[in-house]
Tab-separated table of C-alpha atoms and ligand atoms in Angstrom:
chain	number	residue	atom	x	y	z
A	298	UNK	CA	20.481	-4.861	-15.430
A	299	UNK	CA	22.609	-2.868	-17.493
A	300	UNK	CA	23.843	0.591	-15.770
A	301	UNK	CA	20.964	2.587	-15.165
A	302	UNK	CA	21.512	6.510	-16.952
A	303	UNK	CA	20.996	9.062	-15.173
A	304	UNK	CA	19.841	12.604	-16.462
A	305	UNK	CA	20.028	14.900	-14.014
A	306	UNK	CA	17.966	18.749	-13.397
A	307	UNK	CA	19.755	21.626	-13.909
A	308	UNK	CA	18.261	23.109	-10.763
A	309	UNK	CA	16.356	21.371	-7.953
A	310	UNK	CA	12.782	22.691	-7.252
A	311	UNK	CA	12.323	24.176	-3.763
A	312	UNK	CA	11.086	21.627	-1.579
A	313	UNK	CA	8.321	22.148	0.920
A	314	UNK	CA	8.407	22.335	4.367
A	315	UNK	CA	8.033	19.386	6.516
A	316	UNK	CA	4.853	20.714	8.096
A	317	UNK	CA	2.803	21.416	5.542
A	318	UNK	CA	3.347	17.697	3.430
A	319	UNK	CA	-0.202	16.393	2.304
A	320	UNK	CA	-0.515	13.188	0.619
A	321	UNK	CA	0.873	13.057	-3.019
A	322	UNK	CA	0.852	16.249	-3.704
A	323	UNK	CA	3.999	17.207	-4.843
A	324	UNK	CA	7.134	15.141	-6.544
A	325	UNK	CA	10.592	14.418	-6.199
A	326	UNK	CA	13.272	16.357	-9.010
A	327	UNK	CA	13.648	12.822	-10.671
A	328	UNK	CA	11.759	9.936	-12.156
A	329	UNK	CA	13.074	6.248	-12.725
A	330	UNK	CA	11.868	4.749	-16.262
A	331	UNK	CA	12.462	1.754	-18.070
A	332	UNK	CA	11.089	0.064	-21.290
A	333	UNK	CA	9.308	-3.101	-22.033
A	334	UNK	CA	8.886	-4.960	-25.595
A	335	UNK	CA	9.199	-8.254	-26.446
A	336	UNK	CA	12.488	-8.348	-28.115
A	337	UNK	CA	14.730	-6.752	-25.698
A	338	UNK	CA	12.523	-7.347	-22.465
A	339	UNK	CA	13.047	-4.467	-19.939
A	340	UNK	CA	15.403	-2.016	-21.446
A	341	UNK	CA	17.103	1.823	-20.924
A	342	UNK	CA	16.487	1.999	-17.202
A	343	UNK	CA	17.222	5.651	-16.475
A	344	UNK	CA	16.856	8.514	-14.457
A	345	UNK	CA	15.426	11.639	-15.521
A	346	UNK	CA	13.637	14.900	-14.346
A	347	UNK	CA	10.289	14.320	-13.041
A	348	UNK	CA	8.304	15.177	-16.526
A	349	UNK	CA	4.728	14.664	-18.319
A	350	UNK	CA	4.168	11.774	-20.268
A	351	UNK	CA	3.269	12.134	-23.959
A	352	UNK	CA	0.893	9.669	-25.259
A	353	UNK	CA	-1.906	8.840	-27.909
A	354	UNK	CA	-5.230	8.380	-27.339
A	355	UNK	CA	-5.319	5.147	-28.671
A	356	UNK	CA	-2.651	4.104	-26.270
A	357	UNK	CA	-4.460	0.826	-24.852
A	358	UNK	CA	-3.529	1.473	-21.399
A	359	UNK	CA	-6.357	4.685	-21.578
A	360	UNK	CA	-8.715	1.873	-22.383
A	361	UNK	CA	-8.804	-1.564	-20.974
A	362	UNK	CA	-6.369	-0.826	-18.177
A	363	UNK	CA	-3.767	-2.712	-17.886
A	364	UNK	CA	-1.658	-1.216	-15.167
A	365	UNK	CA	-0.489	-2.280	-11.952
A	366	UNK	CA	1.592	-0.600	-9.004
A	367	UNK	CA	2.950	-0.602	-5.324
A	368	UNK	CA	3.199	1.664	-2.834
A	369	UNK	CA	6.482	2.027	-0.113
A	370	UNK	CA	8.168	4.477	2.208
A	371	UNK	CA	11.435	5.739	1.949
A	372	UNK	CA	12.623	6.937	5.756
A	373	UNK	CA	15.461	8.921	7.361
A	374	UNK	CA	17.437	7.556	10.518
A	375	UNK	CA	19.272	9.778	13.247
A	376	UNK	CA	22.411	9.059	11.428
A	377	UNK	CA	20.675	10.501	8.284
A	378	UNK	CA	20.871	7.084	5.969
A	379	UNK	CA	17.678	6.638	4.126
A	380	UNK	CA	15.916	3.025	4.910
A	381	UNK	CA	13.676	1.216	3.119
A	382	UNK	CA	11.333	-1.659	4.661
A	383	UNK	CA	10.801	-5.412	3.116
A	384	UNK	CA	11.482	-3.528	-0.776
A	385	UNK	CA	11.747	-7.516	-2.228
A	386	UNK	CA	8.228	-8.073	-0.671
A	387	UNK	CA	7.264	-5.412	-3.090
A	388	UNK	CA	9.030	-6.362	-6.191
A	389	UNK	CA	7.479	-9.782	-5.757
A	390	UNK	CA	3.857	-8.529	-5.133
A	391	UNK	CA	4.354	-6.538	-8.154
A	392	UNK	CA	5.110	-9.175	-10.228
A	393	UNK	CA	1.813	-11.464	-8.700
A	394	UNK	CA	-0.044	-8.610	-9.801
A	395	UNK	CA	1.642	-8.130	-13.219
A	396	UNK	CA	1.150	-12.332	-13.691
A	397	UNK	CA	-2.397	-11.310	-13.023
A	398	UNK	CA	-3.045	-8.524	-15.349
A	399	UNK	CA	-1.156	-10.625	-18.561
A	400	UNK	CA	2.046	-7.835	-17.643
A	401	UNK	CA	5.459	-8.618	-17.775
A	402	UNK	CA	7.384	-9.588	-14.534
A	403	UNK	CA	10.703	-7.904	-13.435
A	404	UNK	CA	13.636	-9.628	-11.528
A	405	UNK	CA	13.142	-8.642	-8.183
A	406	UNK	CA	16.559	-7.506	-8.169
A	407	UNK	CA	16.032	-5.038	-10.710
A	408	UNK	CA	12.863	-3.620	-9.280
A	409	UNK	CA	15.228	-2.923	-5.569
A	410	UNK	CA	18.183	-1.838	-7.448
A	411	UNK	CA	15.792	0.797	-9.436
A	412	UNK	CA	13.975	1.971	-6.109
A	413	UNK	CA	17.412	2.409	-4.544
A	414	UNK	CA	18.662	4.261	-7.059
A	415	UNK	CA	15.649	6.446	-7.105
A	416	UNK	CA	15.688	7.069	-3.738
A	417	UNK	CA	19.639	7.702	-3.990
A	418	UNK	CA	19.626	10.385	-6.181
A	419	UNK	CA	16.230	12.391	-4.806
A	420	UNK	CA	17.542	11.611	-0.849
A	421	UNK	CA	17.389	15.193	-0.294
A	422	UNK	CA	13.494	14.636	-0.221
A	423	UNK	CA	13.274	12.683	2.351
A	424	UNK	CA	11.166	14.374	4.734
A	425	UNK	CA	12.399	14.182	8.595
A	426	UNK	CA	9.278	15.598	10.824
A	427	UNK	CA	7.900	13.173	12.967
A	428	UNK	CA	5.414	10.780	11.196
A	429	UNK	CA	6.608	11.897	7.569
A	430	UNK	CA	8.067	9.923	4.601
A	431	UNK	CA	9.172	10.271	1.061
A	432	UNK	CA	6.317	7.984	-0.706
A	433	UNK	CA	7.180	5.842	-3.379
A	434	UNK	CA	5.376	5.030	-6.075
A	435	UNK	CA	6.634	2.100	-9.154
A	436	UNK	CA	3.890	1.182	-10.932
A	437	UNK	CA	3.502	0.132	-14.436
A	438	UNK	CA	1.254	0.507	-18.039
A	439	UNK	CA	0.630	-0.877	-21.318
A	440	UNK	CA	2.587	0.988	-23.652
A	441	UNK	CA	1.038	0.324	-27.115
A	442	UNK	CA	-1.162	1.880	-29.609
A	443	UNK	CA	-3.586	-0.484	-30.683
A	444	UNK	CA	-7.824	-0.859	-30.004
A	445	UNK	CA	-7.734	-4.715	-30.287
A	446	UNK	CA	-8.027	-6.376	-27.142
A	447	UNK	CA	-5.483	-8.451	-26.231
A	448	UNK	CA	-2.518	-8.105	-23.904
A	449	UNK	CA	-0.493	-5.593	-24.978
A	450	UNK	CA	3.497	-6.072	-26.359
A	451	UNK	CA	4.539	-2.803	-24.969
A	452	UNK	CA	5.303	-1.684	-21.182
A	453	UNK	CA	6.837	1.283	-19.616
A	454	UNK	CA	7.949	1.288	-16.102
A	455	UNK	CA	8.046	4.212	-14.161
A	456	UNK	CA	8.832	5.301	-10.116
A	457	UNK	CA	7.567	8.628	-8.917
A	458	UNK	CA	8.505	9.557	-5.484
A	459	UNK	CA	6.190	12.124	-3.115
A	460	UNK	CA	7.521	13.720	0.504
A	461	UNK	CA	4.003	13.294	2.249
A	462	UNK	CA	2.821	14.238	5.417
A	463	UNK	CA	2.130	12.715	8.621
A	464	UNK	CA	-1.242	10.150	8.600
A	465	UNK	CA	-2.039	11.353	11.796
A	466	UNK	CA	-0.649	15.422	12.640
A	467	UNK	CA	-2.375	14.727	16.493
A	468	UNK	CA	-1.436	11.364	16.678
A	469	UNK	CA	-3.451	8.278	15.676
A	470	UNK	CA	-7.354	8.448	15.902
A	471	UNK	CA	-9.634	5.861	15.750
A	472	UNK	CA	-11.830	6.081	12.409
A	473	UNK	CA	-15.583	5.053	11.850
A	474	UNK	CA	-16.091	2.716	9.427
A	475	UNK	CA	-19.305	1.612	7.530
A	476	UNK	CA	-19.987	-2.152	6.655
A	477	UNK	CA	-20.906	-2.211	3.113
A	478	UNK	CA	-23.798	-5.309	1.694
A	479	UNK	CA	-24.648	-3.669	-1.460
A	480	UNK	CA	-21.451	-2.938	-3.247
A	481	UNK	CA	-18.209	-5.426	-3.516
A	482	UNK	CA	-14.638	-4.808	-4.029
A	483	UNK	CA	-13.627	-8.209	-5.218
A	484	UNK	CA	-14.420	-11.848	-6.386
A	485	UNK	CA	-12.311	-14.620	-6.124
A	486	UNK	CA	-10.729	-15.518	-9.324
A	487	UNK	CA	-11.246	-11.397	-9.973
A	488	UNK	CA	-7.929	-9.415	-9.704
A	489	UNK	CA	-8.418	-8.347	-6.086
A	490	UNK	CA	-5.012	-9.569	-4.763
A	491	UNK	CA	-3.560	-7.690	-7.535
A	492	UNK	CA	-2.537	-3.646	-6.692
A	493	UNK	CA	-4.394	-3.041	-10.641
A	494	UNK	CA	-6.182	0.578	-11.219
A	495	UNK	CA	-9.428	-0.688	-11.614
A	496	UNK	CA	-9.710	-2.322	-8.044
A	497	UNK	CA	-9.702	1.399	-7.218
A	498	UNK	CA	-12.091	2.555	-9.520
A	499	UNK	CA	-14.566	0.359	-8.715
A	500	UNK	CA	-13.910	0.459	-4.802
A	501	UNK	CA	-15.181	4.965	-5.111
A	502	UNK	CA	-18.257	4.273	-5.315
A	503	UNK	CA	-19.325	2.834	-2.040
A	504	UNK	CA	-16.540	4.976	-0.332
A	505	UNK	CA	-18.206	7.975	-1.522
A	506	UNK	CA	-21.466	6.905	-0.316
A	507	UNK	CA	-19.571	6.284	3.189
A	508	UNK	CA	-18.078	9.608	3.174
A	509	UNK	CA	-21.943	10.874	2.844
A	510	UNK	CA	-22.838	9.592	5.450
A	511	UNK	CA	-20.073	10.742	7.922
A	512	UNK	CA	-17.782	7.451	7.761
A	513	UNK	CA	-13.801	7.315	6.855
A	514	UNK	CA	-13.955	4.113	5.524
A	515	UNK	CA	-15.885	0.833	4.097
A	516	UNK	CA	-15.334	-2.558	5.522
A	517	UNK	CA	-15.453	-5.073	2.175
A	518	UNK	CA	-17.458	-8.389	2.333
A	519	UNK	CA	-16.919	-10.923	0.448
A	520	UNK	CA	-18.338	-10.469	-2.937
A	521	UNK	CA	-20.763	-13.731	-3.595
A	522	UNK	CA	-22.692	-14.216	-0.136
A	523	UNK	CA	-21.716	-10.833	1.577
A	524	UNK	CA	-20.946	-12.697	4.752
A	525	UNK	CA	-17.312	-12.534	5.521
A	526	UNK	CA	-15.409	-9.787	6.225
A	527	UNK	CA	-12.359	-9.045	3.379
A	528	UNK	CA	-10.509	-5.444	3.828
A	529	UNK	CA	-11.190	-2.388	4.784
A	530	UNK	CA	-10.650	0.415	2.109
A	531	UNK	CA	-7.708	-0.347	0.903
A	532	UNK	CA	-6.317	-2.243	3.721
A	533	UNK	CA	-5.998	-5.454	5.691
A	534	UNK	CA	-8.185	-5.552	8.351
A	535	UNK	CA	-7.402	-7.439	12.278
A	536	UNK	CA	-9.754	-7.865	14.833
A	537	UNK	CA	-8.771	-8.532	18.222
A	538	UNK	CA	-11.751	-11.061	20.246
A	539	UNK	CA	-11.384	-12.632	23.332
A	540	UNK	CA	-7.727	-11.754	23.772
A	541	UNK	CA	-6.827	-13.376	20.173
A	542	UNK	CA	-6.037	-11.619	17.077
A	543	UNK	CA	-8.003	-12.723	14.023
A	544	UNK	CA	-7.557	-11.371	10.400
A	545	UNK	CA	-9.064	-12.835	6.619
A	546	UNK	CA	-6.927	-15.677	5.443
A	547	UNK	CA	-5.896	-14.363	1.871
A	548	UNK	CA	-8.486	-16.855	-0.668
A	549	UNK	CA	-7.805	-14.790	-3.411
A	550	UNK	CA	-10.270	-11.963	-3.469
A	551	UNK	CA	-7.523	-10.122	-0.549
A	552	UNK	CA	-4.574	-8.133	-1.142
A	553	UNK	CA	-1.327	-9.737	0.914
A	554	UNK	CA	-0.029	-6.581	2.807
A	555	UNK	CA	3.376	-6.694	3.659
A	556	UNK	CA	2.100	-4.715	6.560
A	557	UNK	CA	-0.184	-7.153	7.490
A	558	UNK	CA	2.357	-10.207	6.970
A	559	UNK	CA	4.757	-7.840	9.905
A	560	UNK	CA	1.827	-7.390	12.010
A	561	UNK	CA	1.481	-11.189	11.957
A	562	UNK	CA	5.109	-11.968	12.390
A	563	UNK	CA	5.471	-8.828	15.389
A	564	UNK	CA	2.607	-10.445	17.423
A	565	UNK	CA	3.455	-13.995	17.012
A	566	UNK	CA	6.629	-13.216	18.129
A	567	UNK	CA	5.115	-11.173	21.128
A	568	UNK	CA	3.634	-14.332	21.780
A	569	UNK	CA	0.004	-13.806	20.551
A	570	UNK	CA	-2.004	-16.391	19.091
A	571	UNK	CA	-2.727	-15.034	15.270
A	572	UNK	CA	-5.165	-16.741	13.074
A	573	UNK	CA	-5.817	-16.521	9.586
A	574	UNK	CA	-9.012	-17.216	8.231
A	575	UNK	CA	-12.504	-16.637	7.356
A	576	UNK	CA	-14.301	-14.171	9.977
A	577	UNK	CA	-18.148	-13.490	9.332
A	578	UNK	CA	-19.761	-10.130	10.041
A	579	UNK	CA	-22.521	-12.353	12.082
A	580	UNK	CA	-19.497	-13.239	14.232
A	581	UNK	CA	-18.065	-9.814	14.694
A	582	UNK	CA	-21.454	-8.861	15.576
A	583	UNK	CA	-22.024	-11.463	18.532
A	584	UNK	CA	-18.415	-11.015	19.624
A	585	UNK	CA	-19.659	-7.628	20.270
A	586	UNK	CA	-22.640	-8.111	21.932
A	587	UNK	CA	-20.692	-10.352	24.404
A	588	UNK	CA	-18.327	-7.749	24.822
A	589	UNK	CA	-15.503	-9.532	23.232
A	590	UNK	CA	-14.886	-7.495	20.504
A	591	UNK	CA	-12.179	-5.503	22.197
A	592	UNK	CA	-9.927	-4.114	19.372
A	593	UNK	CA	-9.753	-3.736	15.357
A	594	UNK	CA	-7.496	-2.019	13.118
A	595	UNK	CA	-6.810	-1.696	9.641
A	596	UNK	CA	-3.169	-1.902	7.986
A	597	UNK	CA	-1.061	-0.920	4.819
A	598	UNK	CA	1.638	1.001	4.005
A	599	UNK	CA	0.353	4.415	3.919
A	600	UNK	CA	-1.047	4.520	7.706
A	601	UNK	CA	0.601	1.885	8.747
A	602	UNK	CA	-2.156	0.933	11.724
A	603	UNK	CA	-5.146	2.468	10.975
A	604	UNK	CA	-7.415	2.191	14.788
A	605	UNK	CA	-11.341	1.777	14.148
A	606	UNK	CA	-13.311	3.397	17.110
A	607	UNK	CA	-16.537	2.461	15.022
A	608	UNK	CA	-18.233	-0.194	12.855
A	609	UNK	CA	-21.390	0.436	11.386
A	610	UNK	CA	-23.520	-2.642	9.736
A	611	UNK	CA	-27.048	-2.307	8.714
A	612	UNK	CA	-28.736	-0.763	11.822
A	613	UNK	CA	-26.357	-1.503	14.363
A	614	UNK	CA	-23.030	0.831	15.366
A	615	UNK	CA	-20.570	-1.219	16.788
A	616	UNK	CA	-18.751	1.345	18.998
A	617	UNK	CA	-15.172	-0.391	19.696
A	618	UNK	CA	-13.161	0.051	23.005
A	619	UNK	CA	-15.280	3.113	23.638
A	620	UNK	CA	-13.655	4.782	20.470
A	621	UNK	CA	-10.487	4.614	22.087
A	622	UNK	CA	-7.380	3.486	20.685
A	623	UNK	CA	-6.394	-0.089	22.214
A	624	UNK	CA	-3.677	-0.967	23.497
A	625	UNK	CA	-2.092	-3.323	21.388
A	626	UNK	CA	-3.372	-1.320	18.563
A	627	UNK	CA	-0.850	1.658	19.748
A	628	UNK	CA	1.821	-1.097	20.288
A	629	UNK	CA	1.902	-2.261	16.723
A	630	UNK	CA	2.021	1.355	15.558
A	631	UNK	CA	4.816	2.407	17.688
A	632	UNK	CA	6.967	-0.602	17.287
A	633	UNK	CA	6.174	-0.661	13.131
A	634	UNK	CA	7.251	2.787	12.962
A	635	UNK	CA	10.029	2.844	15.147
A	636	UNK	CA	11.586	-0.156	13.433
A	637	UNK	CA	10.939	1.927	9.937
A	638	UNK	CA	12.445	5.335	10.997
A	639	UNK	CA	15.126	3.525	12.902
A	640	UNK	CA	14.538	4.592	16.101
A	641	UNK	CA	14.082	1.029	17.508
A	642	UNK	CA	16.166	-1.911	17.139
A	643	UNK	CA	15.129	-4.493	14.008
A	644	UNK	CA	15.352	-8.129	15.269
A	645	UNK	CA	13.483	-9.115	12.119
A	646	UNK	CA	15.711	-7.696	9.261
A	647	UNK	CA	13.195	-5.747	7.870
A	648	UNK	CA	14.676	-2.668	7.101
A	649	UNK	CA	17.291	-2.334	4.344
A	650	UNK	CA	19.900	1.047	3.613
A	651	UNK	CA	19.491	2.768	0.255
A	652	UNK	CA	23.338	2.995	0.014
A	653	UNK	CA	24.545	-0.331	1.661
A	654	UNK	CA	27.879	1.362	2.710
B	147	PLP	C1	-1.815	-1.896	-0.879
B	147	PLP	C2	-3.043	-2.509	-0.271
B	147	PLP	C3	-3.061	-3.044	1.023
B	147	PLP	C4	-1.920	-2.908	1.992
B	147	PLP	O1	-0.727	-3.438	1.557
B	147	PLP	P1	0.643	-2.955	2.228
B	147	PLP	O2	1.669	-3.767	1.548
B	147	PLP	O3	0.524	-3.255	3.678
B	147	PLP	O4	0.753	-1.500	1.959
B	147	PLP	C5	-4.221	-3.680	1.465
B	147	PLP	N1	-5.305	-3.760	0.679
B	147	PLP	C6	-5.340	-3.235	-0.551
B	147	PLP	C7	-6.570	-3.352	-1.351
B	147	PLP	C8	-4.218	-2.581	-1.058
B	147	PLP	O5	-4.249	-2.045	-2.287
């Protein structure tokens, strides 16, 4: 990549204290963009203030979507070196999901060197309270104006960056979660293992109608026989029965979580049997009624382990380990996060140093 420019403020807005983070609220000083086009490929990386974007209406992005992003965490250790964790499992998912949505791909090398770099020069953010992080967001859109529909020939390429809060202020809390049959998030041969907008906007819907009726969440099923289970918002979902640990096997229709592929990876090396594959809601169900359904939890990069204390399909609620966080639900948190922040020791090589000196 050539040298990536760097604009820098004149004065650095006041940042907000570490207590009172939400979730994507406010933004870093600076923004990373680059350019697309299909002469010169991905050109004038740079570094500039965080700023609005000026576009036209008839930008094509406004209308048939074509965007794509990821989402990481940026975290501080004791000796105050910001870490990031698995950032080339991101720069590859982001190009699956550009392959999908007829979007250019990026060297993976390009996509780290630009997060470092972002992270680098807005370090300052990085938020240091217990449970906190400095969110980052690369994502990209179509960049052209033009109504026709076709892919477009035009791409920007842009990372934001948010100090958020802590998932869980009091600690984590098991969630209730409602088993939707009506409304599906994904097909297979659909873009559901792609991180594309309109996943999203299609998934509000039946997670608005869960909110009204008291629920956090929606468990997916599958979207042609609504019989096996898929995510759970916007996360992998595991399911511990019987003293194994079961999650979807990714057919397609399921985003691969770089959360969930450490999850897998922690507990097989913990020495847990793990398997991948297709789980029906039938057999949740009967696992339950046996009393063998003794832990589930969702994952992704935002909460990290997500417990569920509740799972609600058609008439029945599935209370789970007496809506009490298990065991090895807690375990995964506190080991995934202390490996993140530092605080414990990384026998995988999972987390990498912004500045490598
Ligand atoms: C991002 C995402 C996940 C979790 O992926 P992580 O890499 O673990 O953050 C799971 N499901 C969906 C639908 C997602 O968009």
């Amino acid at each position: 990549m050539k040298e990536i420019r760097i604009e820098k403020v004149d004065e650095r807005k006041e940042r907000p204290n570490d207590s009172e983070l939400g979730f994507g609220q406010t933004f870093t000083d600076h923004m990373f963009v680059m350019d697309y086009d299909e002469k010169d490929g991905w050109y004038d990386p740079r570094i500039i203030p965080y700023q609005s974007l000026e576009m036209e209406p008839a930008k094509a992005t406004f209308h048939y979507g074509q965007t794509t992003f990821e989402g990481m965490k940026a975290y501080k250790n004791e000796k105050g070196e910001a870490l990031l964790f698995r950032p080339e499992k991101n720069a590859k998912r982001f190009n699956n999901s550009n392959s999908r949505m007829c979007m250019p791909e990026m060297d993976p090398e390009i996509f780290v060197k630009a997060v470092k770099k972002a992270v680098e020069v807005d370090q300052d953010w990085i938020p240091t309270k217990e449970g906190t992080s400095l969110y980052i967001r690369p994502f990209a859109i179509s960049d052209e104006v033009y109504l026709g529909l076709k892919a477009a020939s035009k791409y920007k390429f842009m990372i934001i960056m948010s100090p958020v809060g802590a998932y869980y202020p009091q600690g984590l809390e098991p969630t209730r979660i409602y088993v939707e049959t009506e409304y599906v998030r994904a097909v297979r041969g659909g873009t559901g293992s792609a991180k594309t907008g309109g996943n999203y906007a299609s998934s509000l819907k039946a997670k608005h109608k869960a909110a009204q009726n008291g629920y956090d969440e929606v468990l997916w099923l599958d979207g042609v026989e609504r019989k096996y289970v898929e995510e759970v918002g916007a996360m992998n979902v595991f399911f511990k029965m019987d003293g194994k640990v079961v999650t979807p096997s990714l057919e397609g229709s399921i985003l691969a979580g770089i959360t969930r592929d450490s999850v897998i990876k922690m507990l097989k090396n913990w020495g847990y049997e793990v398997e991948e594959r297709k789980i029906t809601i039938k057999e949740l169900v009967n696992a339950y009624k046996e009393g063998k359904l003794e832990e589930a939890f969702g994952t992704g990069t935002a909460a990290v382990i997500a417990p569920i204390g509740e799972l609600s399909y058609n008439d029945l609620d599935m209370e789970i380990n007496n809506f009490e966080i298990g065991d090895l639900t807690q375990k995964l948190y506190d080991n995934l996060t202390g490996i993140q922040t530092g605080k414990l020791e990384d026998p995988y090589g999972w987390t990498e140093k912004v500045l490598d000196k």
